[in-house]
CSV table of C-alpha atoms in Angstrom, one decimal:
chain,number,residue,atom,x,y,z
A,1,MET,CA,0.0,0.0,-0.1
A,2,ILE,CA,1.1,3.5,-0.9
A,3,THR,CA,0.2,6.6,0.9
A,4,LEU,CA,1.1,10.0,0.1
A,5,GLU,CA,0.5,12.9,2.5
A,6,GLN,CA,0.8,16.5,1.1
A,7,VAL,CA,3.7,15.6,-0.9
A,8,ALA,CA,5.3,18.8,-2.6
A,9,LYS,CA,8.4,19.5,-4.6
A,10,THR,CA,10.1,22.6,-5.7
A,11,ILE,CA,13.1,22.7,-8.2
A,12,GLY,CA,14.9,26.0,-7.7
A,13,GLU,CA,12.0,28.6,-7.8
A,14,LEU,CA,9.8,26.4,-9.8
A,15,PRO,CA,7.0,24.5,-8.0
A,16,ILE,CA,6.6,21.0,-9.5
A,17,LEU,CA,4.2,19.2,-7.1
A,18,GLU,CA,1.9,20.9,-4.8
A,19,ALA,CA,0.3,19.0,-1.9
A,20,VAL,CA,-0.4,15.7,-3.7
A,21,SER,CA,-2.2,13.3,-1.4
A,22,LEU,CA,-3.4,9.9,-2.6
A,23,SER,CA,-3.3,6.2,-1.6
A,24,VAL,CA,-3.2,3.1,-3.6
A,25,LYS,CA,-4.4,-0.1,-1.8
A,26,LYS,CA,-2.5,-3.4,-1.8
A,27,GLY,CA,-2.9,-5.1,-5.2
A,28,GLN,CA,-4.6,-2.2,-6.7
A,29,PHE,CA,-4.0,-1.0,-10.2
A,30,MET,CA,-3.9,2.8,-10.2
A,31,CYS,CA,-3.3,5.2,-13.2
A,32,LEU,CA,-2.2,8.7,-13.0
A,33,VAL,CA,-2.9,10.8,-15.9
A,34,GLY,CA,-2.1,14.6,-16.3
A,35,PRO,CA,-1.0,16.9,-19.0
A,36,SER,CA,2.6,16.4,-20.3
A,37,GLY,CA,5.2,18.3,-18.2
A,38,CYS,CA,3.0,18.4,-15.2
A,39,GLY,CA,5.3,16.5,-12.9
A,40,LYS,CA,4.0,13.1,-13.0
A,41,THR,CA,7.6,11.6,-13.4
A,42,THR,CA,8.8,13.7,-10.7
A,43,LEU,CA,6.0,12.4,-8.4
A,44,LEU,CA,6.9,8.7,-9.1
A,45,LYS,CA,10.8,9.3,-8.7
A,46,CYS,CA,9.8,10.9,-5.5
A,47,ILE,CA,8.0,7.7,-4.3
A,48,ALA,CA,10.8,5.6,-5.5
A,49,GLY,CA,13.2,7.5,-3.4
A,50,LEU,CA,15.1,8.8,-6.4
A,51,ARG,CA,14.3,12.7,-5.5
A,52,THR,CA,13.9,14.5,-2.3
A,53,TYR,CA,10.5,16.1,-1.5
A,54,GLU,CA,8.5,17.6,1.3
A,55,GLY,CA,5.5,15.8,2.9
A,56,LYS,CA,5.0,12.3,3.7
A,57,ILE,CA,5.2,9.0,1.7
A,58,ARG,CA,4.5,5.8,3.5
A,59,ILE,CA,4.7,2.3,2.1
A,60,ASP,CA,2.6,-0.1,4.2
A,61,GLY,CA,2.2,2.4,6.7
A,62,ARG,CA,5.9,3.2,7.4
A,63,LEU,CA,7.6,6.4,6.4
A,64,SER,CA,9.7,5.5,3.3
A,65,GLN,CA,13.1,7.3,2.8
A,66,GLY,CA,15.4,6.7,0.1
A,67,ILE,CA,15.3,3.6,-2.1
A,68,ASN,CA,12.9,1.0,-0.8
A,69,PRO,CA,13.3,-2.7,-1.7
A,70,LYS,CA,9.6,-3.1,-1.7
A,71,ILE,CA,9.3,-1.0,-4.7
A,72,GLY,CA,10.1,-1.8,-8.5
A,73,TYR,CA,10.4,0.8,-11.2
A,74,VAL,CA,9.9,0.9,-14.8
A,75,PHE,CA,11.3,3.8,-16.8
A,76,GLN,CA,9.8,5.7,-19.6
A,77,GLU,CA,13.1,5.3,-21.5
A,78,PHE,CA,14.5,2.1,-22.8
A,79,SER,CA,16.5,1.5,-19.8
A,80,LEU,CA,17.9,-2.0,-20.1
A,81,PHE,CA,21.7,-2.2,-19.4
A,82,PRO,CA,23.0,-2.5,-22.9
A,83,PHE,CA,26.0,-4.3,-22.1
A,84,LEU,CA,24.1,-7.1,-20.3
A,85,THR,CA,22.1,-9.9,-21.7
A,86,VAL,CA,18.4,-10.5,-21.0
A,87,LYS,CA,19.3,-12.8,-18.2
A,88,GLY,CA,22.0,-10.4,-17.0
A,89,ASN,CA,19.5,-7.6,-16.8
A,90,MET,CA,16.9,-9.6,-15.0
A,91,GLU,CA,19.5,-10.8,-12.3
A,92,PHE,CA,21.0,-7.2,-11.8
A,93,GLY,CA,19.0,-6.8,-8.6
A,94,LEU,CA,19.6,-10.3,-7.3
A,95,ARG,CA,23.2,-10.0,-7.7
A,96,ILE,CA,23.2,-6.8,-5.8
A,97,GLN,CA,21.4,-8.7,-3.1
A,98,LYS,CA,24.0,-11.5,-3.4
A,99,LYS,CA,21.4,-14.2,-4.0
A,100,PRO,CA,22.8,-17.7,-4.6
A,101,ARG,CA,23.5,-18.6,-8.2
A,102,LYS,CA,20.7,-21.5,-8.0
A,103,GLU,CA,17.9,-19.1,-6.8
A,104,MET,CA,18.9,-16.6,-9.5
A,105,ASP,CA,18.6,-19.1,-12.1
A,106,ASP,CA,15.3,-20.3,-10.9
A,107,ILE,CA,13.9,-16.8,-10.7
A,108,VAL,CA,15.3,-15.8,-14.3
A,109,ALA,CA,13.7,-19.1,-15.6
A,110,SER,CA,10.2,-18.2,-14.1
A,111,LEU,CA,10.5,-14.8,-15.4
A,112,LEU,CA,11.3,-15.9,-18.8
A,113,ASP,CA,8.2,-18.4,-18.6
A,114,LEU,CA,5.9,-15.5,-17.3
A,115,PHE,CA,6.9,-13.0,-19.9
A,116,LEU,CA,7.1,-15.5,-22.9
A,117,LEU,CA,10.7,-14.6,-23.5
A,118,GLN,CA,12.0,-18.3,-23.4
A,119,GLY,CA,15.0,-18.6,-25.8
A,120,PHE,CA,16.1,-14.9,-25.5
A,121,GLU,CA,17.9,-15.1,-22.2
A,122,HIS,CA,21.4,-14.7,-24.1
A,123,ALA,CA,20.3,-11.9,-26.5
A,124,TYR,CA,21.5,-8.2,-25.9
A,125,PRO,CA,18.9,-5.5,-25.7
A,126,HIS,CA,19.8,-4.1,-29.1
A,127,GLU,CA,18.9,-7.4,-30.5
A,128,LEU,CA,15.2,-7.1,-29.2
A,129,SER,CA,12.2,-5.4,-30.4
A,130,GLY,CA,10.9,-2.4,-28.5
A,131,GLY,CA,8.1,-4.3,-27.1
A,132,MET,CA,10.4,-7.1,-25.9
A,133,GLN,CA,12.8,-4.6,-24.3
A,134,LYS,CA,9.9,-3.2,-22.3
A,135,LYS,CA,8.9,-6.8,-21.1
A,136,VAL,CA,12.5,-7.2,-20.0
A,137,ALA,CA,12.4,-4.1,-18.2
A,138,ILE,CA,9.3,-5.1,-16.3
A,139,ALA,CA,10.8,-8.5,-15.5
A,140,ARG,CA,13.9,-6.8,-14.2
A,141,ALA,CA,11.8,-4.7,-11.9
A,142,LEU,CA,9.9,-7.9,-10.8
A,143,ALA,CA,13.0,-10.1,-10.1
A,144,THR,CA,13.5,-9.0,-6.7
A,145,ASP,CA,9.9,-9.4,-5.9
A,146,PRO,CA,8.8,-6.1,-4.9
A,147,GLU,CA,5.1,-5.4,-3.7
A,148,ILE,CA,4.9,-2.2,-5.6
A,149,LEU,CA,5.5,-1.4,-9.2
A,150,LEU,CA,5.9,2.0,-10.4
A,151,MET,CA,5.6,2.5,-14.2
A,152,ASP,CA,6.5,5.8,-15.8
A,153,GLU,CA,4.8,5.7,-19.2
A,154,PRO,CA,6.5,2.6,-20.0
A,155,PHE,CA,4.7,2.1,-23.4
A,156,VAL,CA,4.9,5.6,-24.7
A,157,SER,CA,7.7,5.0,-27.4
A,158,LEU,CA,5.8,1.9,-28.9
A,159,ASP,CA,3.4,1.6,-31.9
A,160,ALA,CA,-0.3,1.3,-31.2
A,161,GLN,CA,-0.3,-2.6,-31.7
A,162,THR,CA,2.5,-3.3,-29.6
A,163,ARG,CA,1.3,-1.1,-27.0
A,164,ASN,CA,-2.1,-2.9,-26.9
A,165,MET,CA,-0.4,-6.2,-26.7
A,166,LEU,CA,1.7,-5.1,-23.9
A,167,GLN,CA,-1.2,-3.7,-21.9
A,168,LYS,CA,-2.9,-7.0,-22.1
A,169,GLU,CA,0.4,-8.8,-20.9
A,170,LEU,CA,0.7,-6.4,-18.2
A,171,LEU,CA,-2.8,-7.1,-16.9
A,172,ARG,CA,-2.2,-11.0,-17.3
A,173,ILE,CA,1.2,-10.5,-15.1
A,174,TRP,CA,-0.7,-8.3,-12.6
A,175,ASN,CA,-3.2,-11.1,-12.2
A,176,LYS,CA,-0.5,-13.5,-11.6
A,177,THR,CA,1.7,-11.5,-9.2
A,178,HIS,CA,-1.0,-9.4,-7.4
A,179,LYS,CA,1.4,-6.5,-7.3
A,180,THR,CA,0.2,-3.0,-6.4
A,181,ILE,CA,1.0,-0.9,-9.6
A,182,LEU,CA,1.1,2.9,-9.9
A,183,PHE,CA,1.1,3.6,-13.6
A,184,ILE,CA,1.7,7.0,-15.1
A,185,THR,CA,0.4,7.8,-18.8
A,186,HIS,CA,-1.0,10.7,-20.4
A,187,ASN,CA,-3.0,8.4,-22.7
A,188,VAL,CA,-6.6,8.2,-21.4
A,189,ASP,CA,-7.5,5.1,-23.3
A,190,GLU,CA,-4.6,3.2,-21.8
A,191,ALA,CA,-5.5,4.3,-18.2
A,192,VAL,CA,-9.1,3.3,-18.8
A,193,PHE,CA,-8.1,0.0,-20.2
A,194,LEU,CA,-5.8,-0.9,-17.3
A,195,ALA,CA,-6.7,0.6,-14.1
A,196,ASP,CA,-9.1,0.1,-11.2
A,197,ARG,CA,-8.6,3.7,-10.4
A,198,VAL,CA,-7.5,6.7,-12.5
A,199,MET,CA,-6.4,9.8,-10.8
A,200,VAL,CA,-6.3,13.0,-13.0
A,201,LEU,CA,-3.4,15.5,-12.2
A,202,THR,CA,-3.5,19.1,-12.8
A,203,ARG,CA,-1.0,21.0,-14.8
A,204,ARG,CA,2.2,22.1,-13.0
A,205,PRO,CA,2.4,22.3,-10.0
A,206,ALA,CA,0.6,19.1,-10.1
A,207,THR,CA,-1.9,18.1,-7.6
A,208,VAL,CA,-4.8,15.7,-7.5
A,209,LYS,CA,-7.7,17.2,-9.6
A,210,GLU,CA,-10.3,14.3,-9.9
A,211,GLU,CA,-10.6,10.7,-9.1
A,212,PHE,CA,-12.5,8.0,-11.2
A,213,LEU,CA,-13.2,4.4,-10.1
A,214,ILE,CA,-13.3,2.1,-13.3
A,215,ASP,CA,-15.7,-0.6,-12.4
A,216,LEU,CA,-15.6,-2.4,-15.8
A,217,GLU,CA,-15.2,-6.0,-16.2
A,218,ARG,CA,-11.8,-7.0,-17.7
A,219,GLU,CA,-10.8,-7.6,-20.4
A,220,ARG,CA,-12.3,-4.3,-21.2
A,221,ASP,CA,-13.7,-3.5,-24.7
A,222,ARG,CA,-12.3,-0.3,-25.8
A,223,THR,CA,-15.3,0.3,-27.9
A,224,SER,CA,-18.1,-0.5,-25.4
A,225,PRO,CA,-20.3,2.7,-24.5
A,226,GLU,CA,-19.3,2.4,-20.8
A,227,PHE,CA,-15.6,2.5,-21.8
A,228,VAL,CA,-16.1,5.5,-24.0
A,229,SER,CA,-18.2,7.4,-21.6
A,230,VAL,CA,-15.7,7.1,-18.8
A,231,ARG,CA,-12.9,8.0,-21.3
A,232,LYS,CA,-14.9,11.1,-22.3
A,233,GLU,CA,-15.3,12.2,-18.7
A,234,ILE,CA,-11.7,12.0,-18.1
A,235,LEU,CA,-10.4,13.5,-21.2
A,236,LYS,CA,-12.7,16.4,-20.4
A,237,GLU,CA,-11.2,17.0,-16.9
A,238,LEU,CA,-7.8,16.6,-18.8
A,239,GLU,CA,-8.5,19.0,-21.4
A,240,GLU,CA,-9.5,21.7,-19.0
A,241,GLU,CA,-5.9,21.7,-17.8
A,242,TYR,CA,-4.5,22.1,-21.3
A,243,VAL,CA,-6.8,24.9,-22.0
A,244,GLU,CA,-5.7,26.9,-19.0
A,245,GLN,CA,-2.2,25.9,-19.7
A,246,VAL,CA,-2.6,27.7,-22.9
A,247,ASP,CA,-4.4,30.7,-21.5
A,248,ARG,CA,-1.6,31.2,-19.0
A,249,GLY,CA,0.7,30.8,-21.8
A,250,TYR,CA,-0.7,33.9,-23.6
A,251,LYS,CA,-0.8,35.9,-20.2
A,252,GLY,CA,2.9,35.0,-20.0
A,253,LEU,CA,3.3,36.9,-23.2
B,1,MET,CA,36.5,-4.9,-52.1
B,2,ARG,CA,39.9,-6.7,-51.4
B,3,THR,CA,40.9,-6.7,-55.1
B,4,HIS,CA,40.0,-3.0,-55.2
B,5,LYS,CA,42.5,-2.3,-52.6
B,6,VAL,CA,45.1,-4.4,-53.9
B,7,PHE,CA,44.7,-2.4,-57.3
B,8,ILE,CA,44.9,0.9,-55.7
B,9,VAL,CA,48.2,-0.2,-54.0
B,10,PHE,CA,49.5,-1.3,-57.4
B,11,VAL,CA,48.6,1.9,-59.1
B,12,PHE,CA,50.3,3.8,-56.3
B,13,VAL,CA,53.5,1.8,-56.9
B,14,VAL,CA,53.5,2.2,-60.6
B,15,VAL,CA,52.9,5.9,-60.3
B,16,TRP,CA,55.9,6.1,-57.7
B,17,GLU,CA,58.0,4.0,-60.0
B,18,VAL,CA,57.2,6.3,-63.0
B,19,VAL,CA,58.0,9.6,-61.1
B,20,ALA,CA,61.2,8.0,-59.8
B,21,VAL,CA,62.4,7.1,-63.2
B,22,LEU,CA,61.6,10.6,-64.5
B,23,ALA,CA,63.0,12.3,-61.5
B,24,ASN,CA,66.2,10.2,-61.8
B,25,SER,CA,67.4,11.4,-58.3
B,26,ARG,CA,69.1,9.4,-55.8
B,27,PHE,CA,66.7,11.1,-53.1
B,28,LEU,CA,63.8,9.5,-54.8
B,29,PRO,CA,64.5,5.8,-55.0
B,30,SER,CA,62.2,3.5,-56.9
B,31,PRO,CA,59.9,1.2,-55.2
B,32,LEU,CA,62.0,-1.7,-56.2
B,33,HIS,CA,65.1,-0.2,-54.7
B,34,VAL,CA,63.3,0.7,-51.4
B,35,GLY,CA,61.9,-2.9,-51.3
B,36,THR,CA,65.1,-4.6,-51.6
B,37,THR,CA,66.5,-2.1,-48.9
B,38,PHE,CA,63.5,-3.1,-46.7
B,39,TRP,CA,64.2,-6.8,-47.5
B,40,ASN,CA,68.0,-6.5,-46.5
B,41,LEU,CA,66.9,-4.8,-43.1
B,42,LEU,CA,64.5,-7.2,-42.5
B,43,SER,CA,66.6,-10.3,-43.1
B,44,SER,CA,69.6,-8.9,-41.3
B,45,GLY,CA,67.5,-8.5,-38.2
B,46,ALA,CA,68.3,-4.8,-38.0
B,47,LEU,CA,64.7,-3.7,-38.7
B,48,PHE,CA,63.5,-6.0,-35.8
B,49,ARG,CA,65.9,-4.5,-33.4
B,50,HIS,CA,65.0,-0.9,-34.2
B,51,ALA,CA,61.4,-1.8,-34.1
B,52,ALA,CA,61.8,-3.6,-30.6
B,53,VAL,CA,63.3,-0.8,-29.1
B,54,SER,CA,60.7,1.6,-30.5
B,55,LEU,CA,57.8,-0.6,-29.4
B,56,ALA,CA,59.2,-1.0,-25.9
B,57,ARG,CA,59.4,2.7,-25.6
B,58,VAL,CA,55.7,3.1,-26.8
B,59,LEU,CA,54.7,0.4,-24.5
B,60,ALA,CA,56.2,2.0,-21.6
B,61,GLY,CA,54.8,5.5,-22.1
B,62,PHE,CA,51.4,4.0,-23.3
B,63,LEU,CA,50.9,1.9,-20.1
B,64,LEU,CA,51.9,5.0,-17.9
B,65,ALA,CA,49.4,7.0,-19.6
B,66,LEU,CA,46.7,4.4,-19.2
B,67,ALA,CA,47.6,4.0,-15.5
B,68,VAL,CA,47.1,7.7,-14.9
B,69,GLY,CA,44.8,8.8,-17.6
B,70,LEU,CA,42.0,6.1,-17.2
B,71,PRO,CA,41.4,6.3,-13.5
B,72,LEU,CA,41.8,10.3,-13.6
B,73,GLY,CA,39.2,10.4,-16.4
B,74,VAL,CA,36.8,8.2,-14.6
B,75,LEU,CA,36.9,10.1,-11.4
B,76,MET,CA,36.7,13.2,-13.2
B,77,GLY,CA,33.5,12.2,-14.8
B,78,TRP,CA,32.0,10.7,-11.6
B,79,PHE,CA,32.9,13.2,-9.2
B,80,PRO,CA,31.5,16.8,-10.3
B,81,LYS,CA,34.1,18.4,-8.1
B,82,MET,CA,36.9,16.5,-9.8
B,83,GLU,CA,35.7,17.8,-13.1
B,84,ASN,CA,37.2,21.2,-12.2
B,85,LEU,CA,40.5,19.8,-13.0
B,86,SER,CA,39.6,20.2,-16.6
B,87,VAL,CA,40.6,23.9,-16.4
B,88,ILE,CA,44.2,22.6,-16.2
B,89,ILE,CA,43.8,19.7,-18.5
B,90,GLU,CA,42.2,21.9,-21.2
B,91,MET,CA,45.1,24.2,-21.2
B,92,LEU,CA,47.8,21.6,-21.4
B,93,ARG,CA,46.1,19.5,-24.1
B,94,PRO,CA,46.6,22.0,-26.8
B,95,ILE,CA,50.3,21.9,-26.4
B,96,PRO,CA,51.6,19.5,-29.0
B,97,PRO,CA,53.6,16.5,-27.5
B,98,LEU,CA,56.6,17.7,-29.5
B,99,ALA,CA,56.7,20.9,-27.7
B,100,TRP,CA,57.4,18.9,-24.5
B,101,ILE,CA,60.8,17.4,-26.2
B,102,PRO,CA,63.0,20.2,-24.9
B,103,LEU,CA,61.7,19.8,-21.4
B,104,ALA,CA,61.9,16.1,-21.6
B,105,MET,CA,65.5,16.3,-22.6
B,106,LEU,CA,66.4,18.7,-19.6
B,107,TRP,CA,64.4,16.5,-17.1
B,108,PHE,CA,65.2,12.9,-18.5
B,109,GLY,CA,68.1,13.4,-20.8
B,110,ILE,CA,68.1,11.6,-24.2
B,111,GLY,CA,67.4,8.1,-23.0
B,112,PHE,CA,64.6,5.8,-22.6
B,113,GLN,CA,62.8,7.8,-19.9
B,114,SER,CA,62.8,11.0,-21.9
B,115,LYS,CA,61.1,9.2,-24.9
B,116,ALA,CA,58.5,7.3,-22.7
B,117,PHE,CA,57.7,10.5,-21.4
B,118,ILE,CA,56.9,12.3,-24.8
B,119,ILE,CA,54.8,9.2,-25.4
B,120,PHE,CA,53.0,9.5,-22.1
B,121,ILE,CA,52.1,13.0,-23.1
B,122,GLY,CA,50.6,11.9,-26.3
B,123,ALA,CA,48.6,9.0,-25.2
B,124,PHE,CA,47.5,10.6,-22.0
B,125,PHE,CA,45.0,13.2,-23.3
B,126,PRO,CA,42.9,11.0,-25.6
B,127,ILE,CA,42.8,8.2,-22.8
B,128,LEU,CA,41.8,10.7,-20.2
B,129,SER,CA,39.2,12.5,-22.3
B,130,ASN,CA,37.6,9.4,-23.8
B,131,ALA,CA,37.3,7.8,-20.1
B,132,LEU,CA,35.8,11.1,-19.0
B,133,LEU,CA,33.4,11.3,-22.0
B,134,GLY,CA,32.3,7.6,-21.5
B,135,VAL,CA,31.4,8.2,-17.8
B,136,ARG,CA,29.7,11.5,-18.3
B,137,GLU,CA,27.7,10.6,-21.2
B,138,THR,CA,26.1,7.4,-19.4
B,139,GLU,CA,22.4,8.1,-19.6
B,140,PRO,CA,21.1,9.1,-16.1
B,141,TYR,CA,18.3,6.5,-16.4
B,142,LEU,CA,20.7,3.8,-16.4
B,143,VAL,CA,22.2,5.0,-13.2
B,144,GLU,CA,18.8,5.4,-11.6
B,145,ALA,CA,18.0,1.9,-12.9
B,146,GLY,CA,20.7,0.6,-10.6
B,147,ARG,CA,19.6,2.7,-7.7
B,148,VAL,CA,16.2,1.6,-7.6
B,149,LEU,CA,17.6,-2.0,-7.7
B,150,GLY,CA,19.6,-1.4,-4.7
B,151,ALA,CA,22.9,-0.7,-6.0
B,152,SER,CA,25.4,1.4,-4.0
B,153,ASP,CA,27.6,4.2,-5.5
B,154,SER,CA,30.4,2.0,-6.0
B,155,GLN,CA,28.4,-0.7,-7.4
B,156,ILE,CA,26.9,1.7,-9.8
B,157,LEU,CA,30.4,2.8,-10.9
B,158,ARG,CA,31.8,-0.9,-11.2
B,159,ASN,CA,28.7,-2.6,-12.7
B,160,ILE,CA,27.1,0.2,-14.7
B,161,ILE,CA,29.4,3.1,-15.4
B,162,LEU,CA,32.4,1.2,-16.4
B,163,PRO,CA,31.0,-1.5,-18.6
B,164,ASN,CA,28.8,1.3,-20.3
B,165,SER,CA,32.0,3.4,-20.9
B,166,PHE,CA,34.0,0.7,-22.2
B,167,PRO,CA,33.6,1.2,-25.9
B,168,SER,CA,34.6,5.1,-25.3
B,169,ILE,CA,37.4,3.8,-23.2
B,170,LEU,CA,38.7,1.5,-25.7
B,171,GLU,CA,38.5,4.0,-28.4
B,172,GLY,CA,40.6,6.3,-26.0
B,173,LEU,CA,43.1,3.6,-26.1
B,174,ARG,CA,43.2,3.2,-29.8
B,175,ILE,CA,43.4,6.9,-30.5
B,176,GLY,CA,46.0,7.1,-27.6
B,177,LEU,CA,48.2,4.3,-29.1
B,178,GLY,CA,48.1,6.1,-32.7
B,179,ILE,CA,49.3,9.3,-31.2
B,180,ALA,CA,51.9,7.6,-29.1
B,181,TRP,CA,53.4,5.8,-32.2
B,182,MET,CA,53.6,9.2,-34.0
B,183,CYS,CA,55.2,11.0,-30.8
B,184,LEU,CA,57.8,8.1,-30.6
B,185,VAL,CA,59.2,8.5,-34.2
B,186,ALA,CA,59.4,12.4,-33.4
B,187,ALA,CA,61.1,11.8,-30.0
B,188,GLU,CA,63.7,9.4,-31.3
B,189,LEU,CA,64.6,11.8,-34.1
B,190,THR,CA,66.1,13.9,-31.3
B,191,GLY,CA,68.0,11.4,-29.1
B,192,LEU,CA,70.8,9.0,-29.9
B,193,ASN,CA,71.1,7.0,-26.7
B,194,PRO,CA,70.9,4.1,-27.3
B,195,PRO,CA,71.3,4.5,-31.2
B,196,LEU,CA,68.4,2.2,-31.8
B,197,GLY,CA,64.6,2.9,-32.8
B,198,LEU,CA,62.9,3.4,-36.0
B,199,GLY,CA,62.9,7.0,-35.7
B,200,TYR,CA,66.8,6.9,-35.1
B,201,LEU,CA,67.0,4.5,-38.2
B,202,ILE,CA,65.6,7.1,-40.6
B,203,MET,CA,67.5,10.0,-39.1
B,204,GLU,CA,70.8,8.2,-39.3
B,205,ALA,CA,70.0,7.2,-42.9
B,206,ARG,CA,69.3,10.8,-43.6
B,207,ASP,CA,72.8,11.8,-42.6
B,208,LEU,CA,74.2,9.2,-44.8
B,209,GLY,CA,72.0,10.4,-47.7
B,210,ARG,CA,70.2,7.1,-47.9
B,211,ALA,CA,66.6,8.0,-49.1
B,212,ASP,CA,66.1,4.2,-49.7
B,213,THR,CA,66.7,3.4,-46.0
B,214,VAL,CA,64.8,6.4,-44.9
B,215,MET,CA,61.6,5.2,-46.9
B,216,ALA,CA,62.0,1.4,-45.8
B,217,GLY,CA,62.0,2.9,-42.1
B,218,MET,CA,59.0,5.0,-42.8
B,219,ILE,CA,57.4,2.0,-44.3
B,220,ALA,CA,57.9,-0.1,-41.3
B,221,ILE,CA,56.7,2.8,-39.0
B,222,GLY,CA,53.6,3.0,-41.1
B,223,VAL,CA,52.8,-1.0,-41.2
B,224,ILE,CA,53.3,-1.5,-37.6
B,225,GLY,CA,51.0,1.6,-36.8
B,226,TYR,CA,48.5,0.3,-39.3
B,227,ALA,CA,48.7,-3.2,-37.7
B,228,MET,CA,48.3,-1.8,-34.0
B,229,ASN,CA,45.1,0.1,-35.1
B,230,ILE,CA,43.5,-3.0,-36.8
B,231,ALA,CA,44.4,-5.3,-33.8
B,232,LEU,CA,42.7,-2.8,-31.5
B,233,ARG,CA,39.8,-2.5,-33.6
B,234,GLN,CA,39.6,-6.4,-33.8
B,235,LEU,CA,39.7,-6.4,-30.0
B,236,GLU,CA,37.1,-3.9,-29.7
B,237,LYS,CA,34.8,-5.9,-31.8
B,238,ARG,CA,35.4,-8.9,-29.8
B,239,LEU,CA,35.0,-7.2,-26.3
B,240,VAL,CA,32.0,-5.1,-27.3
B,241,ARG,CA,29.7,-7.5,-28.8
B,242,TRP,CA,26.8,-6.1,-27.1
B,243,ARG,CA,27.0,-2.9,-29.2
B,244,PRO,CA,24.5,-2.6,-32.0
């Protein structure tokens, strides 16, 4: 479980986050949507312990400071270590934890199974497609068995087909592993397809604007009237933020 | 491709032959003449002796540059405060290695140390700046990916930064070795102690007016430099298979 209380962040003079409070229950899939550049990534990095912040972040009720082994992170970039094979990447966190060879091999084997990557363990990242690299990145984050998975627009640079396929894969893996997932996207369709709850953030400095419960049976049909109507509502909230951003831009002139 | 290269070398030799015949000067010997001299130097073992001494000098200076330049470059890339050293580095770098020769002679005489020092100067800067560049250009998200997986600073340096900078470091070694080789010959032109080395060989031949020996020596210098470059490129290919 993740709890944020009044989390704020300023870089220099620029306020990035303003009193963000939210909580994600254990096993829940939550999406954060917000206009580009609103501070979503910063928020996620604060939770991961990669940035300093004001306010309180609790993991399972305990104040979290610095890097937390209960948290796994998937980056927006293609962030696999290019000099390690698929197996080497998956093992990275386990090596840091000095796990015995046998245990590492077992974990990697089960990850290769789970992600349908058998036969690719000795491939280097540049030999994989973008979609496969993303799968390996998720597997790497899961290798140390964290409770929470933070995902920062992981599918943003992929084509629509690969993106849809990976969304389904992610749900399948979430069903099997019961991780708590906090997933950032600016793609409302993606948020509604994946999440139990969708939080809309304001433009920078980001704060929580509105929350939506997505109470639709999975696997969701992107063309169903219910899906489309939730999507519309969220888009409306989001567009308000864009409009204000533009207005403020003109005032700035 | 290969036949093209052979053809180009052939044309080069023919043009040289024609020019040599037309010029008819003992300072422009024909390729055949130079080839014979080269063969004589080779078979008498003289060429090997000179080359071995030259290579030993290069190796000494180059290894010293590696031992100092590589760690310094990595540290300067890793610790922001160390990067301030680049003020000094950037001022020293434009000074040609050959401009250090007088100082090297004053400090170390005209022997082995003096030559190794010049080579050290030549190889040091490319090794340092490529290591620095490799470390500094490691994408921040790779470092953060290591951090969230629990890696400490020293684990990040050893397990992420260094392997990720490896291609850049190797590139620095290759460039450094090339420059070291060029500096060596220049350094050997100035000193006569011991009277060995490829640079010495061609300088002595000049004093004797033996253009054929000068050219044979030059060819040896070129061939060895070329071979070293190819060998390092092959090594690079083998060691950095992970690169696209």
